[in-house]
XYZ file of C-alpha atoms in Angstrom:
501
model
C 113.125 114.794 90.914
C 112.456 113.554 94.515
C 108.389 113.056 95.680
C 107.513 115.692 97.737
C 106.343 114.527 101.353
C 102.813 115.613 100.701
C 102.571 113.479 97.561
C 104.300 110.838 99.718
C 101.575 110.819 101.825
C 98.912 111.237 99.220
C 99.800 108.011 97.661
C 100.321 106.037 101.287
C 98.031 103.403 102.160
C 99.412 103.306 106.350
C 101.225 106.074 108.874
C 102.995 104.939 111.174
C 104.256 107.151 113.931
C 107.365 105.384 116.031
C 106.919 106.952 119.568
C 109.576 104.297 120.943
C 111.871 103.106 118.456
C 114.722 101.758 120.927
C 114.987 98.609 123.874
C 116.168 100.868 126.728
C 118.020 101.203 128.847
C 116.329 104.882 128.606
C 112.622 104.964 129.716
C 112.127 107.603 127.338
C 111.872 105.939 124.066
C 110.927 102.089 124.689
C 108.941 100.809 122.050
C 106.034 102.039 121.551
C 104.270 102.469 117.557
C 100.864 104.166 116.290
C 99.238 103.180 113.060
C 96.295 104.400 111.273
C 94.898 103.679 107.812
C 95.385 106.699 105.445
C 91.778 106.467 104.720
C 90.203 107.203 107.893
C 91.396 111.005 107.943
C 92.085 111.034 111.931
C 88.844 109.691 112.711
C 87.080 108.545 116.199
C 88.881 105.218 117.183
C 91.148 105.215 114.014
C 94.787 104.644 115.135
C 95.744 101.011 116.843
C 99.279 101.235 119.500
C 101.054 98.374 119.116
C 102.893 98.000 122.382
C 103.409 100.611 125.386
C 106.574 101.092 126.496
C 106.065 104.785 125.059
C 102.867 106.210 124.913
C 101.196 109.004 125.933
C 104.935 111.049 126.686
C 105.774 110.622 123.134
C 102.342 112.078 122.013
C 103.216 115.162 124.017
C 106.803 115.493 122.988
C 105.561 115.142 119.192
C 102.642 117.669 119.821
C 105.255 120.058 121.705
C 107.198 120.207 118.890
C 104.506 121.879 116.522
C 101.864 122.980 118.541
C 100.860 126.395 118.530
C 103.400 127.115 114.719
C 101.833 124.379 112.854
C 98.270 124.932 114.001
C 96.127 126.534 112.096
C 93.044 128.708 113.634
C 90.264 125.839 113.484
C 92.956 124.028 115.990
C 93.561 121.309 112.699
C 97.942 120.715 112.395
C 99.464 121.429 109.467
C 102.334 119.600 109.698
C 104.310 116.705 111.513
C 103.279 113.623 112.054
C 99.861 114.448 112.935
C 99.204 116.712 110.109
C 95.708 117.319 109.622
C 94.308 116.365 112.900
C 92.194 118.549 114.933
C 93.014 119.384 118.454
C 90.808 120.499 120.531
C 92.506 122.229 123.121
C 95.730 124.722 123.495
C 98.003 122.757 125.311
C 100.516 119.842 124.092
C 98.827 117.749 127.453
C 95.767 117.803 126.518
C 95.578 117.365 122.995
C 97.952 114.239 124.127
C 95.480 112.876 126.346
C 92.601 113.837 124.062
C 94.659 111.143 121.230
C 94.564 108.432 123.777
C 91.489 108.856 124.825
C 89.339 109.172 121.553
C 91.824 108.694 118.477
C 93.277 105.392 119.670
C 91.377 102.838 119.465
C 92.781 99.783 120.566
C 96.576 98.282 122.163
C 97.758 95.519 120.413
C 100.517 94.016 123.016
C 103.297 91.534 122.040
C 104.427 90.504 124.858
C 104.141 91.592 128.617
C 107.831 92.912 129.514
C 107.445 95.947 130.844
C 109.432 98.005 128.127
C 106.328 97.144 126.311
C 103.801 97.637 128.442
C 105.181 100.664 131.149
C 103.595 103.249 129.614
C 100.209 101.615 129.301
C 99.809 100.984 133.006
C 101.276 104.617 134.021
C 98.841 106.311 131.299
C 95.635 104.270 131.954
C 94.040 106.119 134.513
C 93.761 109.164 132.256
C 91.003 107.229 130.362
C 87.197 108.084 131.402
C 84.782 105.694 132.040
C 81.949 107.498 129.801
C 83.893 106.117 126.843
C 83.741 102.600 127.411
C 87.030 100.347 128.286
C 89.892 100.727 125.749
C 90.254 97.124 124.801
C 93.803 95.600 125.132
C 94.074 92.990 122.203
C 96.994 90.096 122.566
C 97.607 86.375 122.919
C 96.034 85.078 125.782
C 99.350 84.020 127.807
C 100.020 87.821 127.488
C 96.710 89.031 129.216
C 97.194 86.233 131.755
C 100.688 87.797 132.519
C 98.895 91.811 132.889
C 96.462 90.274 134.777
C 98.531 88.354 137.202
C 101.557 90.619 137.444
C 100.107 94.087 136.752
C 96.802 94.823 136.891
C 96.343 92.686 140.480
C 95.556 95.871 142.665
C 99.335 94.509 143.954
C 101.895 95.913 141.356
C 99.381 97.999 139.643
C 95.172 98.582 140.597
C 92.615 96.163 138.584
C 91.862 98.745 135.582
C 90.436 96.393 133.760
C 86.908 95.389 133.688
C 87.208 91.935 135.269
C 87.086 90.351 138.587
C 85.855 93.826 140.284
C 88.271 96.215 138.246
C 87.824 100.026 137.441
C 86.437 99.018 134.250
C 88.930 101.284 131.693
C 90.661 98.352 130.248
C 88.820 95.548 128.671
C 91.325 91.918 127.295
C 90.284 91.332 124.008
C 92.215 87.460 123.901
C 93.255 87.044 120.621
C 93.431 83.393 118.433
C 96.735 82.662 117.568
C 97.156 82.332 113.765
C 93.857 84.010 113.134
C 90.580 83.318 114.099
C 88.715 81.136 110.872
C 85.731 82.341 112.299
C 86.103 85.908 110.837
C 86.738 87.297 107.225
C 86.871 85.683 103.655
C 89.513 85.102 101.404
C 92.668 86.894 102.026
C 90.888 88.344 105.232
C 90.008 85.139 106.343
C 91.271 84.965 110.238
C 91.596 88.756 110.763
C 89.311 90.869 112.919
C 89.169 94.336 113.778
C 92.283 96.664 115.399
C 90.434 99.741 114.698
C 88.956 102.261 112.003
C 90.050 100.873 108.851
C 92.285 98.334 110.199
C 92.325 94.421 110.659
C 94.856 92.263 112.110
C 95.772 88.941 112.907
C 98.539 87.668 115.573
C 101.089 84.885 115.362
C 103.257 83.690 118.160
C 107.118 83.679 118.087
C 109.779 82.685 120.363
C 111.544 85.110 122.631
C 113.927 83.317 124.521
C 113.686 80.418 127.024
C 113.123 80.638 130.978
C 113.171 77.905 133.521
C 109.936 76.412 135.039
C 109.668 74.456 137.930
C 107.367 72.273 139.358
C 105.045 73.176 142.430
C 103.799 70.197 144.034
C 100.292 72.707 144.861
C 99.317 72.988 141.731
C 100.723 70.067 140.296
C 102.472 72.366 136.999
C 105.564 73.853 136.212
C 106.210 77.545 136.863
C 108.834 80.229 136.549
C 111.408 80.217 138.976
C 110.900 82.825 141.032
C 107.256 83.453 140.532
C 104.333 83.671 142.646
C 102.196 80.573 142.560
C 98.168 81.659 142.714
C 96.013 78.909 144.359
C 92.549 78.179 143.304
C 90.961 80.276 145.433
C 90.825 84.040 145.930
C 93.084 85.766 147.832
C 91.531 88.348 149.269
C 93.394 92.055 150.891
C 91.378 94.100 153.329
C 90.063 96.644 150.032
C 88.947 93.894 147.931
C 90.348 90.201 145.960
C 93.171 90.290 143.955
C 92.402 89.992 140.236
C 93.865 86.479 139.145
C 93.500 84.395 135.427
C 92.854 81.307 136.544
C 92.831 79.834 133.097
C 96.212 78.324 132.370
C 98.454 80.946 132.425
C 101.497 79.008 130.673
C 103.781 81.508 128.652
C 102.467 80.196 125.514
C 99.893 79.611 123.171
C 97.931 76.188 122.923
C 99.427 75.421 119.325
C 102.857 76.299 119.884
C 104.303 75.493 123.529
C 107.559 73.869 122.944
C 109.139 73.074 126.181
C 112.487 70.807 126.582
C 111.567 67.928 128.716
C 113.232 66.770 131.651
C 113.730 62.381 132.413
C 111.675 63.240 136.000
C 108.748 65.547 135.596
C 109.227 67.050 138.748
C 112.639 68.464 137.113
C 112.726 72.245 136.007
C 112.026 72.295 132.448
C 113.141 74.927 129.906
C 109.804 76.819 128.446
C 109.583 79.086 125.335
C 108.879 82.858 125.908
C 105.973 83.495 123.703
C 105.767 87.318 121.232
C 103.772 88.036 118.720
C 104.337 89.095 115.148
C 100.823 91.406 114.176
C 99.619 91.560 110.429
C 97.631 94.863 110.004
C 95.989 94.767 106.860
C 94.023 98.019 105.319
C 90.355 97.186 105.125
C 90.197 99.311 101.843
C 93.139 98.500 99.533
C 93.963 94.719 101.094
C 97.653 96.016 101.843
C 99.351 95.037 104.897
C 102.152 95.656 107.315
C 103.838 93.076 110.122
C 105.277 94.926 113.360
C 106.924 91.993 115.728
C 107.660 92.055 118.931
C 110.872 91.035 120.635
C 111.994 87.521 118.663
C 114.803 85.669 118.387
C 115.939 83.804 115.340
C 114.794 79.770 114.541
C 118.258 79.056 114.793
C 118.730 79.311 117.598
C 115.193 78.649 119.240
C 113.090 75.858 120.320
C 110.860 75.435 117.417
C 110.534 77.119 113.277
C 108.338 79.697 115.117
C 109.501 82.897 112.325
C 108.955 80.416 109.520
C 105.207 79.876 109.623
C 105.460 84.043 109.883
C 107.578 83.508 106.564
C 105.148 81.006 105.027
C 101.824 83.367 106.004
C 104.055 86.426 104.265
C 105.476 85.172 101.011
C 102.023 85.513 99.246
C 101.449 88.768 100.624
C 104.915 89.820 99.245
C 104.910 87.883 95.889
C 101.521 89.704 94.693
C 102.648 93.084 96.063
C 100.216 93.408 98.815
C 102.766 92.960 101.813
C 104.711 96.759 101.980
C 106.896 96.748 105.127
C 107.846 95.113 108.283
C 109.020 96.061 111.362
C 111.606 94.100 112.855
C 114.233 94.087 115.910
C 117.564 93.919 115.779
C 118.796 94.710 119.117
C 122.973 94.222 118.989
C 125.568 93.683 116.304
C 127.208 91.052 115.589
C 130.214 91.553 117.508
C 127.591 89.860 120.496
C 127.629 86.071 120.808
C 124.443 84.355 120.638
C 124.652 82.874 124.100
C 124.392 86.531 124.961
C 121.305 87.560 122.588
C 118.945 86.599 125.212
C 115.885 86.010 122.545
C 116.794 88.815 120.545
C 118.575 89.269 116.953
C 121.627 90.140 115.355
C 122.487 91.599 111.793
C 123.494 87.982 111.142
C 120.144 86.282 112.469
C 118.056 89.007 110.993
C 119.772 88.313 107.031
C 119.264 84.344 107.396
C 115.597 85.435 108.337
C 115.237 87.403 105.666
C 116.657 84.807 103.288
C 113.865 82.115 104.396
C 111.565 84.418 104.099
C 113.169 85.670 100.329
C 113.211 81.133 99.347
C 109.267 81.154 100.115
C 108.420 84.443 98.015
C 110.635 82.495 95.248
C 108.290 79.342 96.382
C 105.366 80.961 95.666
C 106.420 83.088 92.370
C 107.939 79.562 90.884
C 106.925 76.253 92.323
C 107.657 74.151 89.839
C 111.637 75.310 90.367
C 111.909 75.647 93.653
C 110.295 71.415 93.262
C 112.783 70.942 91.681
C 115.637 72.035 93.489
C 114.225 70.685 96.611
C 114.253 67.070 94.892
C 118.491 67.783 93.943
C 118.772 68.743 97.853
C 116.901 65.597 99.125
C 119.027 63.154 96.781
C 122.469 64.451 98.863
C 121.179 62.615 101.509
C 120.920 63.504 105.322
C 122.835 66.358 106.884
C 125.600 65.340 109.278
C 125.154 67.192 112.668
C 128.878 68.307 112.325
C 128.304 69.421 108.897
C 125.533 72.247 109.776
C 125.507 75.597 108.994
C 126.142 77.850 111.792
C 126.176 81.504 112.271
C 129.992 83.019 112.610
C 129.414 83.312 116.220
C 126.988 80.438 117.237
C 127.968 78.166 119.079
C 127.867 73.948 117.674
C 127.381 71.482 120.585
C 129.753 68.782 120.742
C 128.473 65.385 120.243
C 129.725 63.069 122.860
C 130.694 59.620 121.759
C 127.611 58.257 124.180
C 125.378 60.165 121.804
C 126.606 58.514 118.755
C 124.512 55.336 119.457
C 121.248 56.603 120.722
C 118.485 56.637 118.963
C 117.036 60.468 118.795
C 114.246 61.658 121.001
C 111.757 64.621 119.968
C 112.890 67.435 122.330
C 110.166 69.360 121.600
C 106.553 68.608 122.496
C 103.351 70.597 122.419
C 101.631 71.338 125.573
C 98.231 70.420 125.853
C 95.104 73.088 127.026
C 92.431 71.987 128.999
C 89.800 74.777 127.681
C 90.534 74.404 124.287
C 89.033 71.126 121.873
C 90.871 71.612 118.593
C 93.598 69.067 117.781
C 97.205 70.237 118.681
C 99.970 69.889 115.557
C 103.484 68.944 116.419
C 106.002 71.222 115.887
C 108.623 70.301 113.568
C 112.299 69.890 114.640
C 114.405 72.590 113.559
C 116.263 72.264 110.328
C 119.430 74.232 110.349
C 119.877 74.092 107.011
C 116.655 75.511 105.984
C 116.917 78.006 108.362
C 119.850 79.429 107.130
C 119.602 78.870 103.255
C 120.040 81.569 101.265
C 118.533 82.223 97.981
C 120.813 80.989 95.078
C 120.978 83.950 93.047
C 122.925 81.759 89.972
C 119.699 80.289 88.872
C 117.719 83.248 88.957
C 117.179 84.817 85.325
C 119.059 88.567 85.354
C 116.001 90.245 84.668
C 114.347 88.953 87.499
C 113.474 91.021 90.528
C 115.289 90.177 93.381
C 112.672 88.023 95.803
C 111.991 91.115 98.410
C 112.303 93.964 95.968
C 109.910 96.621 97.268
C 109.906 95.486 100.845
C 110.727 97.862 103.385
C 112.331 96.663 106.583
C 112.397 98.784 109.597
C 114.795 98.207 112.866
C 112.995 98.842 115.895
C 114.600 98.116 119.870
C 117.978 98.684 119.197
C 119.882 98.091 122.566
C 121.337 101.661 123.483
C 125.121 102.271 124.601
C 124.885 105.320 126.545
C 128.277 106.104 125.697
C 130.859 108.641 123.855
C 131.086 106.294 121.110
C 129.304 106.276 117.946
C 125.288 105.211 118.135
C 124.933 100.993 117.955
C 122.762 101.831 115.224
C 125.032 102.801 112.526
C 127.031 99.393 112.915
C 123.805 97.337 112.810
C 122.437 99.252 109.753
C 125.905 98.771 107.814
C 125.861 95.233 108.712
C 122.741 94.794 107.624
C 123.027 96.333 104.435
C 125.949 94.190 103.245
C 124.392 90.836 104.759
C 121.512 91.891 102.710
C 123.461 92.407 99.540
C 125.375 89.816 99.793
C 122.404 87.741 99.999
C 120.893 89.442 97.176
C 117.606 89.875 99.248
C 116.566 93.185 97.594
C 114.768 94.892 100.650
C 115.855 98.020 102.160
C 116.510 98.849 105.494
C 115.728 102.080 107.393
C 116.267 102.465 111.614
C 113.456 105.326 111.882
C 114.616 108.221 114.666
C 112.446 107.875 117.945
C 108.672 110.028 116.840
C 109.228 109.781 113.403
C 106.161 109.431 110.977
C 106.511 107.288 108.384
C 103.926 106.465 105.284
C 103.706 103.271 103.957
């Protein structure tokens, strides 16, 4: 017999509450996630958004659909999503903008496109100044983009509590991989989300743009973009609110960019996401909700494999329940057309680096030893790689044949920080896409990511007659994932759906 959902949620360490499950084109359900730690009971200041595509609409479609039947006469629901929180008000509006304004505590934002970020702009100026600025937590290339392209008093007023601003949003710039500075032991690096909740952000790749150089500033920007001087530009009301810290598209320890012969040639720059760990102060257990990403395959640097590496400990001693995940097409889409996002295919040969490190970590001594056989086969021929059914190999010309490879990939440098910056490893193909060799596990072993819940979020919508892209995807996935005897499930939760972890 079946767990009842109240015992389901008794025995959950996380909600999470998917306002915006899909990536457009409808406005209506861009991503946007809440997540609270079971053990703050709807507290103050106890749920963290991660991203804001959907925000405070979904919060009033999900109160609308239970408000006034599953309220109970001291205004506390009992049931939904936000069973056993107390509203303080009648309607669905206000109760909505009573949970942004006092139950959410903080917006953790992966990246600054604006299916991510829409609904935090539009809904800001709900917030009252008597409660202090609701901090905005992310990388710092991502609150140099809000600041520069949204929050300028051009696109969108200054909200925020620099340079002038209405003081309602405060940029809480985040260290990539953790700040050491904070926490001990398997908290080491995190700091606080909210109520109950740490977290700790790691950069991924989300595609590639052109940069070109400006001979004003003496850098390479994106085509197309408006180059800030020095100095302030000032309108008639007041200046325009500019981050005049280096406001390259990615983080100081992982800016890969493909270099051109003059360096006054465009260059091709890494889009930078984020991947979030939220770990439960209370119990230790944790959760990873990425942003847009596209696979290492297929990218300018192993950016998913450090995430791998930082979540195959978590995942070997239990402590790592779900992640969240996009997987935007099927596989029927090339990747030359993925534009920095995944595929059933890409998502699998994630998955299976990811499964090969919890094997790592359960079994070093094996995995040694295997990795010893490999090396002793000698190098991998570039013709002989592994590719994805529908990636695409680049011919070698004869002209290559000869030279003498050159490190495409080079770190850039920041002038405001002092810590040393590592190289980033060329990609190896064959690493990326290994799978884990199921022959020389024992039979009663557990498959590597038995237990792990995986979650599709920002599936690309058809707006069509035909069936929903998500049923293909999920079907794909499931016999990618079988076949590579990963031993996760996967789930594609419907757009305000709560979910305990």
């Amino acid at each position: 017999m079946g767990e009842t959902s109240e015992t389901v949620a008794e025995k959950a360490t996380f909600q999470v509450i998917v306002l915006g499950p899909t990536g457009g084109p409808r406005e209506d359900s861009v991503t946007g996630i809440l997540v609270r730690s079971t053990s703050t009971k709807w507290s103050s200041d106890s749920v963290v958004a991660i991203d804001a595509g959907t925000l405070l609409a979904g919060i009033i479609r999900l109160l609308e659909r239970y408000i006034p039947e599953c309220k109970d006469d001291r205004g506390v629901m009992t049931s939904g999503p936000f069973q056993g929180l107390e509203l303080p008000w009648k309607t669905a509006q206000a109760n909505a903008a009573h949970v942004f304004r006092e139950i959410i505590g903080a917006v953790l934002i992966t990246h600054p496109h604006l299916d991510h970020i829409s609904g935090l702009a539009i809904n800001t100026p709900i917030l009252e100044a008597g409660n202090g600025p609701k901090p905005v937590a992310a990388l710092p290339s991502v609150l140099s983009a809000l600041k520069n392209h949204m929050f300028n008093d051009v696109i969108w007023p200054n909200l925020s509590d620099e340079d002038g601003g209405a003081g309602l949003l405060t940029y809480q710039r985040l260290v990539e991989g953790g700040n050491p500075r904070f926490g001990r032991g398997d908290s080491r690096g995190y700091v606080r989300a909210c109520n109950g909740l740490l977290t700790k952000c790691l950069s991924v790749s989300h595609g590639r743009c052109r940069q070109r150089y400006h001979p004003e500033s003496g850098t390479h920007h994106r085509v197309g973009s408006t180059v800030f001087s020095d100095h302030q530009l000032m309108l008639p009301s007041r200046a325009i609110s500019v981050d005049h810290t280096d406001g390259s598209f990615y983080s100081p320890a992982r800016s890969p960019r493909l270099l051109p012969s003059n360096p006054k040639e465009p260059v091709m720059s890494t889009v930078e996401s984020s991947a979030f760990f939220l770990r439960d102060h209370r119990t230790g257990h944790e959760i990873i909700v990425f942003g847009d990403v596209e696979p290492d395959s297929v990218s300018m640097g192993t950016h998913n494999k450090r995430v791998w590496e930082a979540a195959a400990p978590k995942i070997a001693s239990g402590k790592l329940r779900a992640i969240f995940i996009e997987c935007s097409y099927n596989d029927s889409t090339d990747d030359a057309y993925l534009y920095g996002h995944m595929c059933p295919r890409h998502l699998v040969s994630e998955l299976s680096v990811l499964a090969n490190k919890v094997i790592e970590v359960r079994d070093p001594n094996n995995m040694s030893e295997k990795k010893r056989k490999r090396e002793t086969v000698g190098p991998v021929e570039i013709g002989s790689e592994q590719v994805s059914p529908r990636s695409k190999r680049t011919p070698r010309s004869s002209a290559d044949k000869g030279r003498t490879s050159e490190p495409l990939i080079e770190p850039r440098s920041h002038p405001s920080e002092s810590f040393e910056i590592p190289q980033i490893p060329r990609v190896d193909i064959g690493d990326v896409l290994a799978n884990p060799d199921p022959e020389n596990w024992d039979d009663t072993a557990a498959l590597p990511l038995e237990g792990l819940k995986v979650y599709i979020i920002h599936i690309k919508e058809n707006l069509t007659d035909e069936p929903h892209p998500s049923d293909q995807i999920l079907r794909e996935l499931q016999d990618h994932g079988e076949a590579a005897h990963l031993g996760c499930e996967f789930f594609i939760p419907n757009p305000l759906e709560g979910i305990w972890i």
